[in-house]
Amino acid sequence: MLNIWFSESPYDVPFDEYISQPDPWFDNQGGEEFITGALEREMIKAIDKSEVISCNLIQSPILGAIPPSYLSGTVKTLVLINNFPEKIFNANAMGNLAAPWLLKIAEQKDIRIRLGYIMKFEEPFKIRILNSDTIVDSYKEYLLAAINYLSAGS
Amino acid sequence: MQGSVHIHIESHRCCYDFTLRKPVTVLADDGATGKSTLYRLLSFRAGVEISTSCELIPLTEFTWRAALEYCKNKRQIFFTDEYHHFALTKEFADLFMQTGCYLVMITRDTPKFLKPCDTEKCAVKTENGVSEFVVCDK
């Protein structure tokens, strides 16, 4: 299941396993070792429109041959979430394109993210709001929960 | 600094052409649109052609405080990337607002210490190989 902690500040996350900057964390902790899996290739193709040639090489239609460090923050964070489910990642590094992939990963395992904006999920889904330890299964319920913790508006 | 600033940045692979209309431009969109590529071009700019009347300064975790504190030139535009959480702090906002300069920040967080009236939220849209900043719906 997908578990979300809402907080306005990227620092306000009360979990020891929290990674606030997934993009550089991917670069510095060998994130490239995980990009050759079937799901990872699929996500990189769908979001970055790029082909994984090897764990050290990506073919981008715009940038040409690039290292994995040049992947988007959205894809890097998704790869980490799929491969480090024990951690909680700052999902503000990802745009709305990540939403269906998060739900797909969450079908197989429990994953946790921090959100500081209202990511658009499409029903059907079941999401646990960690702030209140409640489960929401409609976009309206999700929205009400998010607004409750993101008062500055996003 | 006041008014609009036009910026053109071009490399062999990428071309950005945009106008900043407010002191703070927040780039937040769906992902994989070239926001961090823009920041990277400004950080490693050998071979990058830049055309603008201002100085473009990519800030980092270690340089931002000095860059803002000792800023003497109002015609500077600062850039921060998505993982630069320092740009969301009150200290950063206070120092930045004293400079009179412009700021382009890549973030999906709400920069609540910066004045909303000075802020424009944009997305990067690419058409025919040229990436522009498009104002997002309020």
Short mmCIF file of C-alpha atoms in Angstrom, two decimals:
data_model
loop_
_atom_site.label_atom_id
_atom_site.label_comp_id
_atom_site.label_asym_id
_atom_site.label_seq_id
_atom_site.Cartn_x
_atom_site.Cartn_y
_atom_site.Cartn_z
CA MET A 1 0.00 0.00 0.00
CA LEU A 2 1.06 3.59 -0.60
CA ASN A 3 1.65 5.50 2.64
CA ILE A 4 1.84 9.31 2.53
CA TRP A 5 3.15 11.74 5.13
CA PHE A 6 1.99 15.27 4.32
CA SER A 7 4.14 18.16 5.51
CA GLU A 8 4.69 21.69 4.25
CA SER A 9 8.36 21.60 5.13
CA PRO A 10 10.72 18.99 3.66
CA TYR A 11 12.43 18.97 7.07
CA ASP A 12 9.28 18.14 9.03
CA VAL A 13 9.26 14.36 8.62
CA PRO A 14 9.53 12.31 11.82
CA PHE A 15 11.07 9.13 10.39
CA ASP A 16 14.72 8.07 10.78
CA GLU A 17 14.68 6.43 7.34
CA TYR A 18 13.71 9.68 5.61
CA ILE A 19 15.64 10.74 2.48
CA SER A 20 14.89 14.42 1.82
CA GLN A 21 16.98 14.80 -1.36
CA PRO A 22 16.42 11.66 -3.44
CA ASP A 23 18.02 13.11 -6.60
CA PRO A 24 21.58 13.50 -5.24
CA TRP A 25 21.04 10.45 -2.99
CA PHE A 26 20.47 8.40 -6.16
CA ASP A 27 23.72 9.73 -7.66
CA ASN A 28 25.79 9.13 -4.52
CA GLN A 29 24.38 5.80 -3.38
CA GLY A 30 24.62 3.83 -6.62
CA GLY A 31 21.08 4.33 -7.85
CA GLU A 32 22.26 3.33 -11.33
CA GLU A 33 22.58 -0.28 -10.17
CA PHE A 34 18.80 -0.52 -10.09
CA ILE A 35 17.79 0.99 -13.45
CA THR A 36 18.02 -2.18 -15.54
CA GLY A 37 15.01 -3.92 -13.98
CA ALA A 38 11.90 -4.38 -16.14
CA LEU A 39 9.76 -1.91 -14.19
CA GLU A 40 12.59 0.64 -14.03
CA ARG A 41 13.10 0.45 -17.80
CA GLU A 42 9.37 0.90 -18.29
CA MET A 43 9.22 3.96 -16.00
CA ILE A 44 12.26 5.58 -17.66
CA LYS A 45 10.75 4.98 -21.09
CA ALA A 46 7.35 6.39 -20.09
CA ILE A 47 8.49 9.45 -18.15
CA ASP A 48 11.91 10.45 -19.54
CA LYS A 49 11.22 8.96 -22.99
CA SER A 50 14.65 7.35 -22.73
CA GLU A 51 16.07 3.85 -23.26
CA VAL A 52 18.25 2.13 -20.69
CA ILE A 53 21.26 0.72 -22.56
CA SER A 54 23.14 -0.41 -19.45
CA CYS A 55 23.42 0.60 -15.81
CA ASN A 56 25.85 3.32 -16.88
CA LEU A 57 24.23 4.53 -20.10
CA ILE A 58 20.87 5.98 -21.10
CA GLN A 59 19.83 7.02 -24.61
CA SER A 60 17.77 10.22 -24.41
CA PRO A 61 16.01 11.57 -27.51
CA ILE A 62 16.96 15.13 -26.52
CA LEU A 63 20.24 14.89 -24.62
CA GLY A 64 21.74 11.93 -26.51
CA ALA A 65 23.80 9.38 -24.56
CA ILE A 66 23.65 10.38 -20.91
CA PRO A 67 24.75 8.94 -17.56
CA PRO A 68 22.04 7.88 -15.08
CA SER A 69 22.72 11.04 -13.05
CA TYR A 70 21.03 13.01 -15.86
CA LEU A 71 17.71 11.17 -15.43
CA SER A 72 14.83 13.27 -14.14
CA GLY A 73 14.24 13.63 -10.41
CA THR A 74 10.86 11.96 -10.93
CA VAL A 75 12.35 8.77 -12.36
CA LYS A 76 15.27 8.65 -9.93
CA THR A 77 12.92 8.86 -6.97
CA LEU A 78 10.60 6.17 -8.37
CA VAL A 79 13.57 3.83 -8.88
CA LEU A 80 14.65 4.39 -5.28
CA ILE A 81 11.14 3.89 -3.91
CA ASN A 82 10.86 0.56 -5.73
CA ASN A 83 14.23 -0.66 -4.50
CA PHE A 84 14.41 0.78 -0.98
CA PRO A 85 10.89 0.23 0.41
CA GLU A 86 12.22 0.44 3.96
CA LYS A 87 12.98 4.14 3.45
CA ILE A 88 10.64 7.11 3.16
CA PHE A 89 11.43 9.40 0.23
CA ASN A 90 10.62 13.05 -0.34
CA ALA A 91 8.16 12.73 -3.22
CA ASN A 92 8.16 16.46 -3.91
CA ALA A 93 11.06 15.55 -6.16
CA MET A 94 8.42 13.97 -8.42
CA GLY A 95 5.70 15.47 -10.57
CA ASN A 96 2.20 14.16 -11.23
CA LEU A 97 3.54 11.72 -13.83
CA ALA A 98 4.77 9.61 -10.92
CA ALA A 99 1.28 9.02 -9.49
CA PRO A 100 0.24 5.93 -11.50
CA TRP A 101 3.69 4.38 -11.01
CA LEU A 102 3.52 4.88 -7.25
CA LEU A 103 0.17 3.06 -7.18
CA LYS A 104 1.62 0.30 -9.35
CA ILE A 105 4.63 -0.20 -7.06
CA ALA A 106 2.31 -0.09 -4.05
CA GLU A 107 0.35 -3.06 -5.39
CA GLN A 108 3.38 -5.22 -4.64
CA LYS A 109 4.84 -3.69 -1.49
CA ASP A 110 4.35 -1.15 1.26
CA ILE A 111 6.00 2.14 0.32
CA ARG A 112 6.20 5.48 2.13
CA ILE A 113 6.59 8.99 0.75
CA ARG A 114 6.50 12.57 2.00
CA LEU A 115 4.39 15.03 -0.01
CA GLY A 116 4.31 18.82 0.28
CA TYR A 117 1.90 19.34 -2.59
CA ILE A 118 -1.26 17.60 -3.78
CA MET A 119 -0.21 14.93 -6.25
CA LYS A 120 -3.05 13.91 -8.55
CA PHE A 121 -3.96 10.25 -8.09
CA GLU A 122 -6.65 8.61 -10.17
CA GLU A 123 -9.11 6.23 -8.57
CA PRO A 124 -9.28 3.38 -7.76
CA PHE A 125 -6.68 3.47 -4.98
CA LYS A 126 -6.14 2.84 -1.31
CA ILE A 127 -3.75 5.22 0.37
CA ARG A 128 -2.81 5.40 4.04
CA ILE A 129 -2.39 8.92 5.39
CA LEU A 130 0.40 8.51 7.93
CA ASN A 131 -0.35 11.80 9.73
CA SER A 132 -3.70 10.45 10.93
CA ASP A 133 -3.16 6.72 10.34
CA THR A 134 -6.30 6.56 8.20
CA ILE A 135 -6.96 4.97 4.84
CA VAL A 136 -8.60 6.92 2.02
CA ASP A 137 -10.01 5.33 -1.14
CA SER A 138 -11.50 8.28 -3.02
CA TYR A 139 -9.89 11.41 -4.45
CA LYS A 140 -12.22 13.59 -2.36
CA GLU A 141 -11.11 11.92 0.88
CA TYR A 142 -7.49 12.17 -0.22
CA LEU A 143 -7.91 15.86 -1.03
CA LEU A 144 -9.51 16.64 2.32
CA ALA A 145 -6.69 14.86 4.14
CA ALA A 146 -4.03 16.68 2.12
CA ILE A 147 -5.58 20.10 2.63
CA ASN A 148 -5.67 19.44 6.36
CA TYR A 149 -1.88 19.23 6.49
CA LEU A 150 -0.92 21.60 3.69
CA SER A 151 -2.49 24.83 4.87
CA ALA A 152 -0.28 27.13 2.77
CA GLY A 153 -1.95 25.75 -0.36
CA SER A 154 -0.07 23.99 -3.12
CA MET B 1 15.67 45.12 -10.58
CA GLN B 2 12.25 45.79 -12.09
CA GLY B 3 10.29 44.75 -15.15
CA SER B 4 10.78 41.89 -17.57
CA VAL B 5 14.05 40.14 -18.30
CA HIS B 6 14.53 38.06 -21.43
CA ILE B 7 16.96 35.14 -21.32
CA HIS B 8 18.20 32.88 -24.11
CA ILE B 9 20.35 29.86 -23.26
CA GLU B 10 21.54 27.45 -25.92
CA SER B 11 23.75 24.39 -26.12
CA HIS B 12 24.24 21.80 -28.84
CA ARG B 13 21.26 19.81 -27.52
CA CYS B 14 19.00 22.28 -25.70
CA CYS B 15 17.56 25.73 -26.21
CA TYR B 16 15.77 27.78 -23.55
CA ASP B 17 14.12 31.07 -24.39
CA PHE B 18 12.05 32.71 -21.67
CA THR B 19 11.07 35.96 -20.03
CA LEU B 20 10.94 36.57 -16.28
CA ARG B 21 8.20 39.01 -15.31
CA LYS B 22 8.32 38.86 -11.53
CA PRO B 23 11.16 38.76 -8.98
CA VAL B 24 10.50 35.09 -8.20
CA THR B 25 9.70 32.44 -10.80
CA VAL B 26 8.80 29.03 -9.36
CA LEU B 27 9.22 26.15 -11.80
CA ALA B 28 6.96 23.23 -10.88
CA ASP B 29 5.47 20.84 -13.37
CA ASP B 30 4.91 17.20 -14.18
CA GLY B 31 8.55 16.16 -14.31
CA ALA B 32 11.13 15.36 -17.00
CA THR B 33 10.59 18.70 -18.73
CA GLY B 34 14.14 20.03 -18.50
CA LYS B 35 14.14 22.06 -15.28
CA SER B 36 17.24 20.46 -13.79
CA THR B 37 18.89 20.38 -17.21
CA LEU B 38 18.59 24.17 -17.25
CA TYR B 39 20.23 24.40 -13.81
CA ARG B 40 22.99 22.01 -14.99
CA LEU B 41 23.65 24.11 -18.10
CA LEU B 42 24.18 27.16 -15.91
CA SER B 43 26.46 25.27 -13.55
CA PHE B 44 28.75 23.87 -16.25
CA ARG B 45 28.50 26.50 -18.94
CA ALA B 46 31.49 25.82 -21.17
CA GLY B 47 30.03 25.67 -24.66
CA VAL B 48 26.74 27.18 -23.53
CA GLU B 49 25.64 30.39 -25.25
CA ILE B 50 23.83 32.80 -22.95
CA SER B 51 22.15 35.97 -24.10
CA THR B 52 20.69 38.31 -21.45
CA SER B 53 21.29 41.66 -19.81
CA CYS B 54 21.76 40.02 -16.39
CA GLU B 55 24.25 37.79 -14.64
CA LEU B 56 22.92 34.25 -14.06
CA ILE B 57 24.07 32.68 -10.78
CA PRO B 58 23.28 29.03 -9.92
CA LEU B 59 23.31 28.78 -6.11
CA THR B 60 24.50 25.73 -4.18
CA GLU B 61 24.23 24.52 -0.57
CA PHE B 62 27.61 26.09 0.17
CA THR B 63 27.54 29.32 -1.84
CA TRP B 64 24.04 30.73 -1.41
CA ARG B 65 24.59 32.65 1.81
CA ALA B 66 27.73 34.42 0.60
CA ALA B 67 26.21 35.06 -2.83
CA LEU B 68 23.20 36.80 -1.28
CA GLU B 69 25.01 38.58 1.56
CA TYR B 70 27.68 40.12 -0.67
CA CYS B 71 25.45 40.79 -3.66
CA LYS B 72 26.30 44.28 -4.96
CA ASN B 73 24.85 43.96 -8.44
CA LYS B 74 21.06 44.17 -8.64
CA ARG B 75 21.08 42.73 -12.14
CA GLN B 76 21.70 39.19 -10.97
CA ILE B 77 19.33 36.26 -11.34
CA PHE B 78 19.78 33.39 -8.91
CA PHE B 79 18.81 29.81 -9.75
CA THR B 80 18.13 26.96 -7.32
CA ASP B 81 17.44 23.31 -8.13
CA GLU B 82 14.78 21.01 -6.73
CA TYR B 83 16.85 19.55 -3.89
CA HIS B 84 18.00 22.95 -2.57
CA HIS B 85 15.78 23.07 0.49
CA PHE B 86 17.69 26.12 1.78
CA ALA B 87 15.65 28.16 -0.71
CA LEU B 88 12.52 27.44 1.34
CA THR B 89 13.91 28.89 4.59
CA LYS B 90 13.11 32.26 6.12
CA GLU B 91 16.81 33.15 6.23
CA PHE B 92 17.09 32.66 2.49
CA ALA B 93 13.94 34.66 1.80
CA ASP B 94 15.06 37.54 4.02
CA LEU B 95 18.50 37.72 2.44
CA PHE B 96 17.14 37.36 -1.09
CA MET B 97 14.57 40.14 -0.66
CA GLN B 98 17.35 42.54 0.42
CA THR B 99 19.25 41.98 -2.82
CA GLY B 100 16.67 43.44 -5.21
CA CYS B 101 17.57 40.66 -7.66
CA TYR B 102 15.47 37.98 -9.36
CA LEU B 103 15.21 34.28 -8.52
CA VAL B 104 14.26 31.17 -10.49
CA MET B 105 13.54 28.30 -8.12
CA ILE B 106 12.76 24.73 -9.08
CA THR B 107 10.46 23.36 -6.40
CA ARG B 108 7.05 21.81 -5.84
CA ASP B 109 7.08 23.04 -2.25
CA THR B 110 5.43 26.34 -1.40
CA PRO B 111 8.04 29.06 -0.78
CA LYS B 112 5.97 30.54 2.03
CA PHE B 113 8.51 33.14 3.16
CA LEU B 114 8.56 34.85 -0.24
CA LYS B 115 5.80 37.34 -1.09
CA PRO B 116 3.11 35.69 -3.26
CA CYS B 117 2.60 38.97 -5.16
CA ASP B 118 6.24 38.82 -6.27
CA THR B 119 5.95 35.21 -7.39
CA GLU B 120 4.93 33.59 -10.66
CA LYS B 121 4.45 29.83 -10.97
CA CYS B 122 5.52 28.42 -14.33
CA ALA B 123 6.06 25.15 -16.16
CA VAL B 124 8.65 24.41 -18.83
CA LYS B 125 7.08 23.66 -22.20
CA THR B 126 9.10 22.62 -25.23
CA GLU B 127 7.96 23.18 -28.78
CA ASN B 128 10.07 22.78 -31.92
CA GLY B 129 13.15 22.28 -29.78
CA VAL B 130 12.76 25.53 -27.84
CA SER B 131 11.85 25.41 -24.13
CA GLU B 132 9.81 28.29 -22.72
CA PHE B 133 8.35 29.16 -19.32
CA VAL B 134 4.55 29.05 -19.38
CA VAL B 135 2.56 30.53 -16.51
CA CYS B 136 0.56 27.88 -14.64
CA ASP B 137 -3.10 28.30 -13.78
CA LYS B 138 -3.64 29.85 -10.36
#
